[in-house]
mmCIF file of C-alpha atoms in Angstrom:
data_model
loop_
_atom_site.group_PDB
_atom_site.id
_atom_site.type_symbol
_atom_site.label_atom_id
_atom_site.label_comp_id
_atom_site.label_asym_id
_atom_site.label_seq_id
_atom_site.Cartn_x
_atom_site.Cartn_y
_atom_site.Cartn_z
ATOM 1 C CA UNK S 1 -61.237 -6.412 -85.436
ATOM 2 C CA UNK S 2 -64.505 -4.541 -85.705
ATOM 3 C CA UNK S 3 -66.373 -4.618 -81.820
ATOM 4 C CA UNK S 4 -69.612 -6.899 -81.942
ATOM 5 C CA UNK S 5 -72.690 -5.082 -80.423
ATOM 6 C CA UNK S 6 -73.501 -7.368 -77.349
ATOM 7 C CA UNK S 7 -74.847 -5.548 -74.400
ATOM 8 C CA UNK S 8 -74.521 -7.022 -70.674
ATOM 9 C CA UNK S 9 -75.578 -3.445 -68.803
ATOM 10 C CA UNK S 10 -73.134 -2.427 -65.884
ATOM 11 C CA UNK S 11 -70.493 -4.969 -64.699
ATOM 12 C CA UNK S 12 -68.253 -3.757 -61.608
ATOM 13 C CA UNK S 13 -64.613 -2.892 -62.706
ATOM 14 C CA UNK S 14 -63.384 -1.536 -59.696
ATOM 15 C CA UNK S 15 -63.534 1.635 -57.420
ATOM 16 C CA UNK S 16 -62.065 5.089 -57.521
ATOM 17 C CA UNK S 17 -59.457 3.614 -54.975
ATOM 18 C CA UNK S 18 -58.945 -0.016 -56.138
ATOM 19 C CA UNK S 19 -60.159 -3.447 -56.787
ATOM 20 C CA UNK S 20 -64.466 -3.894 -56.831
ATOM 21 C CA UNK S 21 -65.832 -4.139 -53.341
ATOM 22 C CA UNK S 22 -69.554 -4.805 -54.476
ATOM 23 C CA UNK S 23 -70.577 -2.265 -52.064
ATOM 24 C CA UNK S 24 -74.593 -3.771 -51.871
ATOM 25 C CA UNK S 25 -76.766 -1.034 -50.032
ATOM 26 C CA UNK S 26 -78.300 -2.974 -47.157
ATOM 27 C CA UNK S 27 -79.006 -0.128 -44.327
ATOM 28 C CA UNK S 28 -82.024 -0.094 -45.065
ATOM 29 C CA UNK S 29 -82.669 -2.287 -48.653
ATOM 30 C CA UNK S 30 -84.080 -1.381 -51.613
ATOM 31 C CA UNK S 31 -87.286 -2.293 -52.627
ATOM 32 C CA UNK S 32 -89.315 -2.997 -55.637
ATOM 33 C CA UNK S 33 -92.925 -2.629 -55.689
ATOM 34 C CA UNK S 34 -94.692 -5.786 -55.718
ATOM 35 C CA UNK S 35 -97.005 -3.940 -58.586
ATOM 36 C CA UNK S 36 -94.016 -3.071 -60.791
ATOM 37 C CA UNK S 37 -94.695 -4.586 -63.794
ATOM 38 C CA UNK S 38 -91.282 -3.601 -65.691
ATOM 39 C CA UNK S 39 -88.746 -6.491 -65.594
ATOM 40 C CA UNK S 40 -85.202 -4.994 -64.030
ATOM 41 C CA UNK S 41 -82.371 -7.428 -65.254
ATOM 42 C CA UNK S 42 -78.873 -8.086 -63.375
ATOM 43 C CA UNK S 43 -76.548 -4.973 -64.438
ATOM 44 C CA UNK S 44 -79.518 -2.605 -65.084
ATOM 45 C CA UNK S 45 -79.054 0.933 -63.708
ATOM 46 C CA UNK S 46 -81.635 1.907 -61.564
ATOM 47 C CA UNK S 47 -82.962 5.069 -59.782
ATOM 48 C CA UNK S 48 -86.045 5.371 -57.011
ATOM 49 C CA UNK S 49 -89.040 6.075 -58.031
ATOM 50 C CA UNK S 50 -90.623 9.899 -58.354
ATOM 51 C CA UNK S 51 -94.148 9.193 -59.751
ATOM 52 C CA UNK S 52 -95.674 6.664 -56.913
ATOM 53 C CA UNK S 53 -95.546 4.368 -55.322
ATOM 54 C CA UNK S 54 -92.650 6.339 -53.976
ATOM 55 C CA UNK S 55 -89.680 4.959 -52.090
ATOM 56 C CA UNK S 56 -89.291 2.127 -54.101
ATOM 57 C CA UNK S 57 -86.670 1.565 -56.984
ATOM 58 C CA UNK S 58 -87.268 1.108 -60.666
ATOM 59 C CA UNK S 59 -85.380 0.249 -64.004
ATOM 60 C CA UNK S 60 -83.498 3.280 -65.306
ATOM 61 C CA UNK S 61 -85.170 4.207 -69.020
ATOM 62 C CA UNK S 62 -83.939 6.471 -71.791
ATOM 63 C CA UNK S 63 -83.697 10.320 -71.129
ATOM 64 C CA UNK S 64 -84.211 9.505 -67.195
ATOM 65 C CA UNK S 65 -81.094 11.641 -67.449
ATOM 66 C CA UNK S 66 -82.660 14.982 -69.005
ATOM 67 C CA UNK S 67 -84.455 15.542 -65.262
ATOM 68 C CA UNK S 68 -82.660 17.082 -62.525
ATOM 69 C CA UNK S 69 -85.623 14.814 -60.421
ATOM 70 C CA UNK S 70 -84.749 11.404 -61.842
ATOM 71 C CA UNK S 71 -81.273 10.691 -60.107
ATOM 72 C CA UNK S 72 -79.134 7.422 -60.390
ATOM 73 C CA UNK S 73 -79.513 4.920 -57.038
ATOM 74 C CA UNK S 74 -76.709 2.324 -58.068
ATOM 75 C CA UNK S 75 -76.402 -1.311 -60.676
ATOM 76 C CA UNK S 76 -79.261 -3.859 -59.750
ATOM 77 C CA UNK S 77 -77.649 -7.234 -58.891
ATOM 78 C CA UNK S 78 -80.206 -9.221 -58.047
ATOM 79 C CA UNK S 79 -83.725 -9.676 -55.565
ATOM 80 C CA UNK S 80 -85.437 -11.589 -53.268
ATOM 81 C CA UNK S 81 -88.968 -12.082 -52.573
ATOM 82 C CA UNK S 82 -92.032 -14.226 -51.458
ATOM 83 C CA UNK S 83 -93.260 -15.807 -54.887
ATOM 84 C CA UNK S 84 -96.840 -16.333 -54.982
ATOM 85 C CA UNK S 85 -96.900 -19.125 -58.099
ATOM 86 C CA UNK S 86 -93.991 -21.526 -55.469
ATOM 87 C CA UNK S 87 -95.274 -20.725 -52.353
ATOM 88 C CA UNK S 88 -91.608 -20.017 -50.882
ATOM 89 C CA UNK S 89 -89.307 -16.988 -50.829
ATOM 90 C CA UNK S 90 -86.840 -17.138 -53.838
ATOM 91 C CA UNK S 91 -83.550 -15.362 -54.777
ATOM 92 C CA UNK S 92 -83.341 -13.917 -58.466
ATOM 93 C CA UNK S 93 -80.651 -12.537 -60.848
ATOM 94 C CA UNK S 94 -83.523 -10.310 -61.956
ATOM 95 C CA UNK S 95 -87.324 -8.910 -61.387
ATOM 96 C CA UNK S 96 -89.666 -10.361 -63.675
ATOM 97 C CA UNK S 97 -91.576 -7.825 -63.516
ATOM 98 C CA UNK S 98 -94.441 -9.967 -61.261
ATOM 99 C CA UNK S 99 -94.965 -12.997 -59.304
ATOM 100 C CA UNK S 100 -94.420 -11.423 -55.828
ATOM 101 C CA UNK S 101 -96.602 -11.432 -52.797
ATOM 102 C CA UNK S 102 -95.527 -8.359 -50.646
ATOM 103 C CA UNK S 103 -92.361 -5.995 -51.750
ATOM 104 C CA UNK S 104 -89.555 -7.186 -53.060
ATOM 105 C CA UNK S 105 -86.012 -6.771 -51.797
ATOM 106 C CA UNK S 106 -83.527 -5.582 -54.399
ATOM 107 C CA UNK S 107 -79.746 -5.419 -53.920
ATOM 108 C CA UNK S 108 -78.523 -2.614 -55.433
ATOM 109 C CA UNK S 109 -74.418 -1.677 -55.440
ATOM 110 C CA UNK S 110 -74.662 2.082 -54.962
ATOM 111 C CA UNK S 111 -71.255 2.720 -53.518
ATOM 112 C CA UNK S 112 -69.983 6.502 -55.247
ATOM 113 C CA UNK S 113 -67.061 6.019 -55.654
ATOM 114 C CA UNK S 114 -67.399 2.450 -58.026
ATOM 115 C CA UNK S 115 -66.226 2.057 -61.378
ATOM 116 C CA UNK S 116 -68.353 0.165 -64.128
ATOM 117 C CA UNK S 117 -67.599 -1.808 -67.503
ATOM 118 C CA UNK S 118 -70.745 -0.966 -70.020
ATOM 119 C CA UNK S 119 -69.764 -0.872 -73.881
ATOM 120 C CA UNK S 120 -70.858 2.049 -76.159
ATOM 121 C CA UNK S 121 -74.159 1.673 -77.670
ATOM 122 C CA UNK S 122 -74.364 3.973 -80.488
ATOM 123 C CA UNK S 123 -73.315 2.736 -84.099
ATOM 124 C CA UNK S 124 -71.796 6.031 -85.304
ATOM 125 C CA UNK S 125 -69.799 6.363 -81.915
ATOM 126 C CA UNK S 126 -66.756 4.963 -81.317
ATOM 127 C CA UNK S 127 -65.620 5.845 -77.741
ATOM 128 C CA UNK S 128 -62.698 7.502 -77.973
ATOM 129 C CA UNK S 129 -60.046 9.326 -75.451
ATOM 130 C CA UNK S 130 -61.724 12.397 -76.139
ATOM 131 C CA UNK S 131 -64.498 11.343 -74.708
ATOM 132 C CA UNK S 132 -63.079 10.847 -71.186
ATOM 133 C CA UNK S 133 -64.710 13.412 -68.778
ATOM 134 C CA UNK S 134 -67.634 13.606 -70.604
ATOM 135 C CA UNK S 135 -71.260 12.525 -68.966
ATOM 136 C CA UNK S 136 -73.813 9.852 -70.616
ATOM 137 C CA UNK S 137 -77.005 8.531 -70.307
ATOM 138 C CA UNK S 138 -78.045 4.972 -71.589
ATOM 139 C CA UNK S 139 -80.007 2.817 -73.878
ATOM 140 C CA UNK S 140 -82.159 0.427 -72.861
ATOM 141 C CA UNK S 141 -82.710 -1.610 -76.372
ATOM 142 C CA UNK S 142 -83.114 -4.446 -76.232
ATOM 143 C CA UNK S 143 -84.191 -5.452 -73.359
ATOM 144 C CA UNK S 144 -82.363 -7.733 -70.898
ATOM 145 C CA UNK S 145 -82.526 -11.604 -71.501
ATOM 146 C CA UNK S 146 -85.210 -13.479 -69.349
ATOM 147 C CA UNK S 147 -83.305 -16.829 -70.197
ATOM 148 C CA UNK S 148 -79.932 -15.430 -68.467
ATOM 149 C CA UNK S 149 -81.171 -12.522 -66.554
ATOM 150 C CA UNK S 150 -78.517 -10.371 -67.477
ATOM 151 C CA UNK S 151 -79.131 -6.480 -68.790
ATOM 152 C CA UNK S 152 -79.430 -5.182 -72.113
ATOM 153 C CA UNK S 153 -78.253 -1.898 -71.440
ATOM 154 C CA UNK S 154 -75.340 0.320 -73.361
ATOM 155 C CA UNK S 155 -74.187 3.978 -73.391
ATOM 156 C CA UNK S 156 -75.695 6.651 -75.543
ATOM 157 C CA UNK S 157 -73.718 9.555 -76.594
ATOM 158 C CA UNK S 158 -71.283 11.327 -74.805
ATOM 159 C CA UNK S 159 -72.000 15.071 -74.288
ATOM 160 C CA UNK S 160 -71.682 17.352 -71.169
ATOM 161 C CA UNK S 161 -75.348 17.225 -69.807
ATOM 162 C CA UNK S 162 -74.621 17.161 -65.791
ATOM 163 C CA UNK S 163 -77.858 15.272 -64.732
ATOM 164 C CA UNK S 164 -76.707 12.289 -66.887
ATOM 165 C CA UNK S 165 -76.045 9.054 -64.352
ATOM 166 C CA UNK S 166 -72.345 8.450 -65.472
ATOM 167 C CA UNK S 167 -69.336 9.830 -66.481
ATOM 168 C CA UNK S 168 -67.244 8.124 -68.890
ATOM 169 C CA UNK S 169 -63.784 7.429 -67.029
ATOM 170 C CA UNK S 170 -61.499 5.611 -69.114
ATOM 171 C CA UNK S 171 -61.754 3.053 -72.849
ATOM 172 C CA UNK S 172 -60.535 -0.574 -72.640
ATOM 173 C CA UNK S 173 -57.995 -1.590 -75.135
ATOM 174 C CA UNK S 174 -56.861 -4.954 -73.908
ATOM 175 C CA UNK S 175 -56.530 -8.236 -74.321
ATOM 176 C CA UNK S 176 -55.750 -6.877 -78.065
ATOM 177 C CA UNK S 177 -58.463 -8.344 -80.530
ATOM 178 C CA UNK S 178 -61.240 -8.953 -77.986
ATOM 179 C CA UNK S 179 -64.927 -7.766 -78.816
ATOM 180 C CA UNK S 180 -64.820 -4.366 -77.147
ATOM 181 C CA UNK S 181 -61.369 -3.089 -77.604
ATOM 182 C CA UNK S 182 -61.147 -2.034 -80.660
ATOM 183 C CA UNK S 183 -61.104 2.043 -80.373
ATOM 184 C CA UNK S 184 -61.670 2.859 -83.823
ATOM 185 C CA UNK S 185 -65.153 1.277 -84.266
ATOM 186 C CA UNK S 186 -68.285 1.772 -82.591
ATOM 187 C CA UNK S 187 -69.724 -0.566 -79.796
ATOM 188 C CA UNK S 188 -66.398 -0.783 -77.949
ATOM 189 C CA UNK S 189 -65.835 -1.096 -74.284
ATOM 190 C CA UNK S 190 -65.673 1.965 -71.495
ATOM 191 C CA UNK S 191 -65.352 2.408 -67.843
ATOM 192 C CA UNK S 192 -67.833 4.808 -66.307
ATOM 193 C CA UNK S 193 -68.243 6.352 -63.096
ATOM 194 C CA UNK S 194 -71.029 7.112 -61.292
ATOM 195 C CA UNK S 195 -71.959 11.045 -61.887
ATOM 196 C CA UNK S 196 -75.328 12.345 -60.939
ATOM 197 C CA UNK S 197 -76.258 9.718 -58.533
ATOM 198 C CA UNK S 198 -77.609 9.790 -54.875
ATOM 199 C CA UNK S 199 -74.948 9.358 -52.859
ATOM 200 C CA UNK S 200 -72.663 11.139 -54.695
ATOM 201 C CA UNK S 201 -75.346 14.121 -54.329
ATOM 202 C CA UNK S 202 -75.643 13.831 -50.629
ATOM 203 C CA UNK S 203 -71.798 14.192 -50.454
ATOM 204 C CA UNK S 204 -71.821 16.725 -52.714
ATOM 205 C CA UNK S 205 -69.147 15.331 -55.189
#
């Protein structure tokens, strides 16, 4: 059965060394900007920010990857922050881009050695086996849902560019006949890893 194109962004699939540990950074948190206008949905990949305010994170766009200065922080999973229109500190699935008195605190899962679900986003692309190894940047069309929160991101080609954020790990062929698993049409289902991303960089793996 042909794979229906239906984005979600990154969902955790496991580590290097077993089952997902949903390794949040929290020593120190992220942060978003309180003057960061672009929404960041749950599952978006997300790197810190090199133009100012700097320190802070921001959503991952399109060609991020092309930079040797724009380097992967982790998955966005969520925030918390003062907001100004309730009067009270909320949690959220996602930024909406305003609404926040002060920074915001973002939960990011940035441990290296994690292992990600995303589904292939180009239409002429099947992911195949011969694609494992290779490196890939994303797409960020269309944009996550406001409604649910979750991401709108997919993978863009596969090629061998070594600032790209991941690196394309393994395809998913089961349960037989689910959207995703079909390997001989495009839009199917991958695991990544993380591959030019900060931690991974201070380590030097």
């Amino acid at each position: 059965m042909a794979n229906t194109l239906a984005p979600f962004g990154f969902a955790q699939w496991g580590t290097a060394s077993g089952p997902p540990n949903f390794a949040q950074s929290s020593n120190p948190p992220y942060r978003i900007a309180s003057t960061y206008s672009t929404a960041i949905y749950f599952g978006d990949a997300v790197r810190m920010n090199v133009s100012g305010p700097t320190g802070y994170v921001e959503q991952w766009a399109a060609g991020d990857g092309g930079t040797a200065t724009k380097i992967l922080a982790g998955i966005f999973v969520g925030c918390e922050y003062y907001s100004t229109s309730q009067k009270k500190t909320i949690w959220n699935n996602y930024w909406p881009g305003s609404d926040a008195t002060g920074d915001v605190t973002a939960y990011v899962v940035d441990d290296p050695s994690s292992l990600w679900k995303a589904q292939a986003g180009v239409a002429a692309t099947p992911f195949t086996q011969a694609y494992i190894g290779c490196t890939v940047d994303i797409v960020t069309t269309p944009t996550g849902s406001t409604t649910t929160g979750i991401s709108g991101m997919k993978l863009d080609t596969p090629t061998t560019t070594v600032t790209f954020p991941f690196k394309v790990v393994n395809v998913i062929n089961s349960p037989p006949g689910a959207n995703g698993t079909d390997l001989t049409t495009a839009y199917n289902y991958v695991v990544v890893a993380f591959n030019n991303q900060t931690y991974k960089a201070l380590l030097g793996v």
